[in-house]
Amino acid sequence: MASLTPFLPPAPADQEQIVDGFVASQESAGRTLYPHQEEALLAIAAGDHVIAATPTGSGKTAIAYSAVFAAMARGQKAYYTAPIKALVSEKFFDLVAMFGAENVGMMTGDSSVNHDAPIIVCTAEILANHALRDGPTSDVRVAVMDEFHYYGDPQRGWAWQVPLVELPSCQFVLMSATLGDVSFFVEDLEARTAREVTVVDDAPRPVPLDFRWSLDPLPETIQTILEDRDAPVYIVHFTQKDALEQAQALMGTKILAEGDKDRIRDLIGDFRFSKGFGQILSKLVRQGIGVHHAGMLPKYRRLVERLAQSGLLKIICGTDTLGVGINVPIRTVLLTGLAKFDGKRMRLLNAREFHQIAGRAGRAGFDTVGHVVVQAPEWAVEFAKEQARAKAREEAGKAPNNAKKRKKEPKPRIPEGAVNWTEQNMTKLIESPPETLRPHLQITPSMELALIARPGSAVASARHLIMESHQTSTQKLRLIKQATDIFRGLKEAEIVETLTEKDHLGRRISLVEDLQLDFTMTQPLAPFAIAVIDSLDEESESLTMDTVSIVEAILEDPMQILLAQQNAARGELLAELKADGVEYTERMALLDEVTWPKPLAEDLEAALEIYRRNRPWVREGDLSPKSIVREIYETGQTFSEFVQRYGLQRSEGIVLRYLSDAYRALSRTIPQDLRTEDLEDVIEWLGVLVRGIDSSLLDEWEALTHPEEDEDAASEVRPTSPRGLSAQTRVLRQMVRAALWQRVEHFAFEREERLGELDAASGWDRKAWAQAMDEYYDAYDNVGIDGSARSPQLLQIREESKVWHIRQVIDDPDGHHDWGIEAELDLEATDEAGEPVLAITHVGEFGAL
């Protein structure tokens, strides 16, 4: 992206200067604006709202950047919002290149960089929360809302509605290729803001699409696309499992020329692929095959996107996540189906979903046409083969002369419960415009806290938000009641208080004074969780972990993780039952009762039943006890070990997201007066763990800023936290202590197989651990694992500059303390891996060393 700064007129610029400056910037880069882009630029410069409902690839991005350019030229603050963090990151780096790092900030909820900059790139929720906090006093004067069709999303759509309602002084640019009828937004914005609204919806698609229905088997369809030189191809699956399996099935196919392999190797450079999925992805991308879905770690998704942008990945197998605005060049989109699971049921795609995915095909400047291929269901493919065989027999005179068979019309054999799709479904989707967007405002504790922080009356602000929203009258009345009930819950949890007099901001309601600065409540049951934590026994040995479990119980369920824990628990129980000779029927009955770990389940459910008596808006389904953070902490597993233990290699990104959500909830939702020193240690440990798993965005910020050059203006975006885990010595000691204790517990229960999984790389496989156990149990009857066994005196760490030497003494029944586990921690490898890299050096009597 070329810099636009040289073309910015002195602020405050007038309409003509803005237009001339932006046109000149495009001409200097060899680009000429399309007529619809000129129309949008003139409207933006005149101060009008713009709704850009143009096809993918028609240049909406230039319209967005012209709005940011106009804001800078006027000396105004501009926000650029996107629905996903990957797209936020992409736009952040583009805008840094255009306007300079000192002028651009980024906010995603997880990270904040240069937040005082005049241009902020953020998720839609960030702008919505800003609108709730500041309302009409906001200094945001331009807001570009990319992928605005998310307004119709039942869970997240509120974030696209709130700014329209709460920022009357803001100029909006709403963009999406799949908006449908926008007449409501035109009327609404004109009435609210007294600004004109320009709708740009007549742009031709620069790369037209052709559509094809394929009755060939999927491997043949892919082969045809490659032979016809219609790659790069994005193969769309609707489960992550299918996407990865398809990618692996293509391994060994000759896809790349020899020179392309060298270029991929050079682009990958020293990128670190972790064990498990990382090793699989490394092999795939080196053959020109990518994988892209929400279950991947962000660093892997970004790597695939970068390689795809270079044109070196000829095939990408993924889910519909790539349909959300990421700038990846694709010539052909191959949909493996037209049905998806929406979280409740299998259903056919709607028109918006279909056009959003299909629109990724065709690259402006590279392709003259984009191809969309829809694969017929397997049963339709098989039926077509049968029909072809029957026709061939008939033409050869070998068809059976049976009147009954001739009379009966053959049909495809659709599996029971399967959703069928046909060529007629495809045709209807092609011809249908996107459905009209429906509003989905909701009220949450977090939103109320933001309204309470706003100057003036929180009650009036809440009433304005609800009554001026786009919801129906019935929905508005329901939201008012819900807001009132939530406020009562916040008061009872002593999160907010009513003042006897207005404060300096004119507020009669405020947060209590001893809350942390970044306090927030994003979960519906956060007030309930705080009330339960406040009731815990402060002298209880399990206080810290019980607090963690209460917070985990109000987080959204990551079902892939929970089902993996359940399957593992059932597998372990099944092995025990078989060993004990329990009969099959009884075994199955016992296994049906096993679920994932649910600490405090009975106590929490009983407490919620009481809590709900006066709060009918509280849903029982929002409470779901689970133990993910608690298990990792108590067992001392690293992220990699947890993923490997439960076979979650395909869902690493989901594990990371859950841990990030848990970290935010623990650090921002628990009031300061309920946070003990031990809990603070757990929160710090979790923060370091999350950052160590995937710091890809921070790595990019650092590369961007060239930290070796102190005078670089981009230093504004430099992260302040230490990069290496070795720099966080207190947390690293905590991790090492947990890792060694995990091995002691496995040793005590003679789990040599689990120990072998942990330490085979350092030479301590199952056989080696089994031998050490035999030697120990020849001398002693058991291993102590009670409180005294976890004494800090039994763990010795000698810290050197590059290696830590560790000795974990085993608590034998005679108190000799002459047996233990010794290990080394490689600090350089630990920093590279983002988690402790331990190598076992000795297990046995210390005198044997």
CSV table of C-alpha atoms in Angstrom, one decimal, residues 5-255:
chain,number,residue,atom,x,y,z
A,5,THR,CA,0.1,11.2,3.8
A,6,PRO,CA,1.8,13.3,1.1
A,7,PHE,CA,-1.5,14.0,-0.5
A,8,LEU,CA,-3.4,15.1,2.6
A,9,PRO,CA,-4.3,18.7,2.4
A,10,PRO,CA,-3.8,20.9,5.5
A,11,ALA,CA,-6.7,20.3,8.0
A,12,PRO,CA,-9.4,21.4,8.1
A,13,ALA,CA,-9.7,20.7,4.4
A,14,ASP,CA,-12.8,21.5,2.3
A,15,GLN,CA,-14.8,19.1,0.1
A,16,GLU,CA,-12.8,20.0,-3.1
A,17,GLN,CA,-9.4,19.6,-1.4
A,18,ILE,CA,-10.4,16.1,-0.1
A,19,VAL,CA,-11.6,14.9,-3.5
A,20,ASP,CA,-8.5,16.3,-5.3
A,21,GLY,CA,-6.1,14.9,-2.8
A,22,PHE,CA,-7.5,11.4,-2.8
A,23,VAL,CA,-7.8,11.3,-6.6
A,24,ALA,CA,-4.2,12.4,-6.9
A,25,SER,CA,-3.1,9.7,-4.4
A,26,GLN,CA,-4.7,7.1,-6.6
A,27,GLU,CA,-3.3,8.5,-9.8
A,28,SER,CA,0.2,8.4,-8.3
A,29,ALA,CA,-0.2,4.7,-7.7
A,30,GLY,CA,-1.4,4.1,-11.3
A,31,ARG,CA,-5.0,3.6,-10.3
A,32,THR,CA,-8.1,5.3,-11.8
A,33,LEU,CA,-11.3,5.3,-9.7
A,34,TYR,CA,-14.3,3.5,-11.0
A,35,PRO,CA,-17.4,5.7,-11.5
A,36,HIS,CA,-19.1,4.2,-8.4
A,37,GLN,CA,-15.9,4.9,-6.3
A,38,GLU,CA,-16.0,8.5,-7.5
A,39,GLU,CA,-19.6,8.8,-6.6
A,40,ALA,CA,-18.9,7.5,-3.1
A,41,LEU,CA,-15.8,9.8,-2.7
A,42,LEU,CA,-17.9,12.9,-3.6
A,43,ALA,CA,-20.6,11.9,-1.1
A,44,ILE,CA,-18.0,11.2,1.6
A,45,ALA,CA,-16.3,14.6,1.0
A,46,ALA,CA,-19.7,16.3,1.1
A,47,GLY,CA,-20.3,14.7,4.6
A,48,ASP,CA,-23.0,12.2,3.5
A,49,HIS,CA,-23.4,8.7,4.8
A,50,VAL,CA,-22.5,6.1,2.2
A,51,ILE,CA,-23.9,2.6,1.9
A,52,ALA,CA,-21.7,0.6,-0.4
A,53,ALA,CA,-23.6,-2.5,-1.5
A,54,THR,CA,-21.3,-3.6,-4.3
A,55,PRO,CA,-20.0,-7.0,-5.3
A,56,THR,CA,-16.8,-8.5,-3.9
A,57,GLY,CA,-13.8,-7.2,-5.8
A,58,SER,CA,-15.5,-4.0,-7.0
A,59,GLY,CA,-13.3,-1.7,-4.9
A,60,LYS,CA,-15.2,-1.2,-1.6
A,61,THR,CA,-11.8,-1.0,0.2
A,62,ALA,CA,-10.9,2.2,-1.8
A,63,ILE,CA,-14.2,3.7,-0.7
A,64,ALA,CA,-13.4,2.9,2.9
A,65,TYR,CA,-9.9,4.4,2.7
A,66,SER,CA,-11.3,7.5,1.1
A,67,ALA,CA,-13.5,8.0,4.2
A,68,VAL,CA,-10.5,7.6,6.4
A,69,PHE,CA,-8.5,10.0,4.2
A,70,ALA,CA,-11.4,12.6,4.5
A,71,ALA,CA,-11.4,12.3,8.3
A,72,MET,CA,-7.6,12.9,8.4
A,73,ALA,CA,-8.0,15.9,6.0
A,74,ARG,CA,-10.6,17.4,8.3
A,75,GLY,CA,-8.7,16.6,11.5
A,76,GLN,CA,-11.3,14.2,12.7
A,77,LYS,CA,-11.2,10.9,14.5
A,78,ALA,CA,-12.1,7.8,12.4
A,79,TYR,CA,-12.9,4.2,13.3
A,80,TYR,CA,-12.6,1.3,10.9
A,81,THR,CA,-14.5,-1.8,12.1
A,82,ALA,CA,-14.4,-5.4,11.0
A,83,PRO,CA,-16.0,-8.6,12.3
A,84,ILE,CA,-13.0,-10.7,12.9
A,85,LYS,CA,-9.5,-10.1,14.3
A,86,ALA,CA,-7.7,-11.3,11.2
A,87,LEU,CA,-9.5,-8.7,9.1
A,88,VAL,CA,-8.8,-6.1,11.7
A,89,SER,CA,-5.1,-6.9,11.6
A,90,GLU,CA,-5.0,-6.8,7.8
A,91,LYS,CA,-6.7,-3.4,7.7
A,92,PHE,CA,-4.4,-2.1,10.5
A,93,PHE,CA,-1.2,-2.9,8.6
A,94,ASP,CA,-2.7,-1.4,5.4
A,95,LEU,CA,-3.6,1.8,7.1
A,96,VAL,CA,-0.2,2.0,8.9
A,97,ALA,CA,1.4,1.9,5.4
A,98,MET,CA,-0.9,4.7,4.2
A,99,PHE,CA,-1.0,7.1,7.1
A,100,GLY,CA,2.0,6.2,9.3
A,101,ALA,CA,2.2,4.1,12.4
A,102,GLU,CA,1.9,7.1,14.7
A,103,ASN,CA,-1.6,7.8,13.2
A,104,VAL,CA,-3.1,4.3,13.4
A,105,GLY,CA,-4.1,2.2,16.4
A,106,MET,CA,-5.8,-1.1,16.8
A,107,MET,CA,-8.2,-2.5,19.5
A,108,THR,CA,-9.6,-6.0,19.5
A,109,GLY,CA,-10.6,-6.7,23.1
A,110,ASP,CA,-7.5,-8.8,23.5
A,111,SER,CA,-5.0,-6.2,22.6
A,112,SER,CA,-4.7,-2.4,22.4
A,113,VAL,CA,-2.1,-0.6,20.4
A,114,ASN,CA,-1.7,3.1,20.1
A,115,HIS,CA,-5.3,3.6,21.3
A,116,ASP,CA,-5.1,7.5,21.2
A,117,ALA,CA,-4.4,7.5,17.4
A,118,PRO,CA,-6.7,9.5,15.1
A,119,ILE,CA,-7.4,6.3,13.2
A,120,ILE,CA,-8.6,3.2,15.1
A,121,VAL,CA,-9.0,-0.2,13.5
A,122,CYS,CA,-11.1,-2.4,15.7
A,123,THR,CA,-13.8,-5.1,16.0
A,124,ALA,CA,-17.4,-3.9,15.8
A,125,GLU,CA,-17.9,-4.6,19.5
A,126,ILE,CA,-15.1,-2.1,20.4
A,127,LEU,CA,-16.9,0.7,18.5
A,128,ALA,CA,-20.2,-0.3,20.0
A,129,ASN,CA,-18.8,-0.2,23.6
A,130,HIS,CA,-17.3,3.2,22.8
A,131,ALA,CA,-20.7,4.4,21.6
A,132,LEU,CA,-22.4,3.1,24.8
A,133,ARG,CA,-19.8,4.8,27.0
A,134,ASP,CA,-19.6,8.2,25.3
A,135,GLY,CA,-22.9,8.4,23.4
A,136,PRO,CA,-23.5,11.9,21.9
A,137,THR,CA,-20.3,13.2,23.4
A,138,SER,CA,-18.2,10.8,21.3
A,139,ASP,CA,-15.4,12.4,19.3
A,140,VAL,CA,-15.7,9.8,16.5
A,141,ARG,CA,-16.7,11.6,13.4
A,142,VAL,CA,-16.3,8.9,10.7
A,143,ALA,CA,-17.0,5.2,11.1
A,144,VAL,CA,-16.4,2.7,8.4
A,145,MET,CA,-18.3,-0.5,9.2
A,146,ASP,CA,-17.0,-3.3,7.0
A,147,GLU,CA,-19.0,-6.5,6.4
A,148,PHE,CA,-22.1,-4.7,7.7
A,149,HIS,CA,-24.3,-7.8,6.9
A,150,TYR,CA,-23.3,-8.9,10.4
A,151,TYR,CA,-26.0,-6.5,11.6
A,152,GLY,CA,-28.3,-9.5,11.0
A,153,ASP,CA,-26.3,-11.9,13.2
A,154,PRO,CA,-28.4,-13.1,16.2
A,155,GLN,CA,-25.5,-13.1,18.6
A,156,ARG,CA,-23.3,-10.2,17.4
A,157,GLY,CA,-25.7,-8.0,15.4
A,158,TRP,CA,-26.2,-5.7,18.4
A,159,ALA,CA,-22.7,-4.3,17.9
A,160,TRP,CA,-23.6,-3.1,14.3
A,161,GLN,CA,-26.8,-1.5,15.5
A,162,VAL,CA,-25.6,0.4,18.6
A,163,PRO,CA,-23.3,2.9,16.9
A,164,LEU,CA,-26.1,3.9,14.4
A,165,VAL,CA,-28.4,4.6,17.4
A,166,GLU,CA,-25.9,6.3,19.8
A,167,LEU,CA,-23.5,8.3,17.5
A,168,PRO,CA,-25.7,11.0,15.9
A,169,SER,CA,-22.8,13.2,15.0
A,170,CYS,CA,-20.9,10.4,13.1
A,171,GLN,CA,-20.7,10.0,9.4
A,172,PHE,CA,-21.2,6.3,8.5
A,173,VAL,CA,-19.8,4.2,5.6
A,174,LEU,CA,-21.6,0.8,5.7
A,175,MET,CA,-20.1,-1.8,3.4
A,176,SER,CA,-20.9,-5.3,2.3
A,177,ALA,CA,-21.4,-7.3,-0.9
A,178,THR,CA,-24.5,-9.0,0.6
A,179,LEU,CA,-26.7,-6.3,2.2
A,180,GLY,CA,-29.9,-6.9,0.4
A,181,ASP,CA,-32.6,-4.2,0.6
A,182,VAL,CA,-31.1,-1.1,2.4
A,183,SER,CA,-34.1,1.3,2.2
A,184,PHE,CA,-34.7,1.0,6.0
A,185,PHE,CA,-31.1,2.2,6.8
A,186,VAL,CA,-31.4,5.1,4.4
A,187,GLU,CA,-34.6,6.3,6.0
A,188,ASP,CA,-33.3,5.7,9.5
A,189,LEU,CA,-30.0,7.4,9.1
A,190,GLU,CA,-31.5,10.5,7.4
A,191,ALA,CA,-34.1,10.8,10.2
A,192,ARG,CA,-31.5,10.5,13.0
A,193,THR,CA,-28.7,12.6,11.7
A,194,ALA,CA,-30.1,15.1,9.2
A,195,ARG,CA,-27.5,13.9,6.7
A,196,GLU,CA,-28.1,12.7,3.2
A,197,VAL,CA,-27.4,9.0,2.5
A,198,THR,CA,-25.8,7.9,-0.8
A,199,VAL,CA,-26.4,4.3,-1.8
A,200,VAL,CA,-23.8,2.9,-4.1
A,201,ASP,CA,-25.3,-0.4,-5.4
A,202,ASP,CA,-25.0,-0.3,-9.2
A,203,ALA,CA,-21.3,-1.3,-9.5
A,204,PRO,CA,-20.7,-4.1,-12.0
A,205,ARG,CA,-18.6,-7.0,-10.7
A,206,PRO,CA,-15.2,-6.5,-12.3
A,207,VAL,CA,-14.7,-10.3,-12.6
A,208,PRO,CA,-17.9,-12.0,-13.5
A,209,LEU,CA,-18.8,-15.4,-12.1
A,210,ASP,CA,-19.8,-18.6,-13.8
A,211,PHE,CA,-21.5,-21.4,-11.9
A,212,ARG,CA,-21.3,-25.2,-12.5
A,213,TRP,CA,-23.0,-28.2,-10.9
A,214,SER,CA,-20.7,-31.1,-10.7
A,215,LEU,CA,-21.9,-34.7,-10.7
A,216,ASP,CA,-18.3,-36.1,-10.8
A,217,PRO,CA,-16.9,-37.6,-7.6
A,218,LEU,CA,-15.1,-34.9,-5.6
A,219,PRO,CA,-11.5,-36.1,-6.4
A,220,GLU,CA,-12.3,-35.9,-10.1
A,221,THR,CA,-13.9,-32.4,-9.7
A,222,ILE,CA,-10.7,-31.2,-8.0
A,223,GLN,CA,-8.5,-32.9,-10.7
A,224,THR,CA,-10.5,-31.2,-13.5
A,225,ILE,CA,-10.1,-27.8,-11.8
A,226,LEU,CA,-6.3,-28.3,-11.6
A,227,GLU,CA,-6.0,-29.6,-15.2
A,228,ASP,CA,-8.1,-26.7,-16.5
A,229,ARG,CA,-5.7,-24.3,-14.8
A,230,ASP,CA,-8.5,-22.8,-12.7
A,231,ALA,CA,-6.4,-22.8,-9.5
A,232,PRO,CA,-6.0,-21.3,-6.9
A,233,VAL,CA,-9.1,-23.1,-5.7
A,234,TYR,CA,-10.8,-22.8,-2.3
A,235,ILE,CA,-12.5,-26.0,-1.3
A,236,VAL,CA,-15.3,-25.1,1.1
A,237,HIS,CA,-16.3,-27.7,3.7
A,238,PHE,CA,-18.7,-27.2,6.6
A,239,THR,CA,-16.8,-29.0,9.2
A,240,GLN,CA,-13.1,-28.5,10.2
A,241,LYS,CA,-12.6,-32.3,10.2
A,242,ASP,CA,-13.7,-32.6,6.6
A,243,ALA,CA,-11.4,-29.7,5.6
A,244,LEU,CA,-8.3,-31.2,7.1
A,245,GLU,CA,-9.1,-34.7,5.9
A,246,GLN,CA,-9.5,-33.4,2.3
A,247,ALA,CA,-6.2,-31.5,2.5
A,248,GLN,CA,-4.4,-34.6,3.7
A,249,ALA,CA,-6.0,-36.7,1.0
A,250,LEU,CA,-4.5,-34.4,-1.6
A,251,MET,CA,-0.9,-34.9,-0.2
A,252,GLY,CA,1.2,-36.5,-2.9
A,253,THR,CA,-0.7,-34.9,-5.7
A,254,LYS,CA,1.7,-33.0,-8.0
A,255,ILE,CA,0.5,-29.4,-7.6
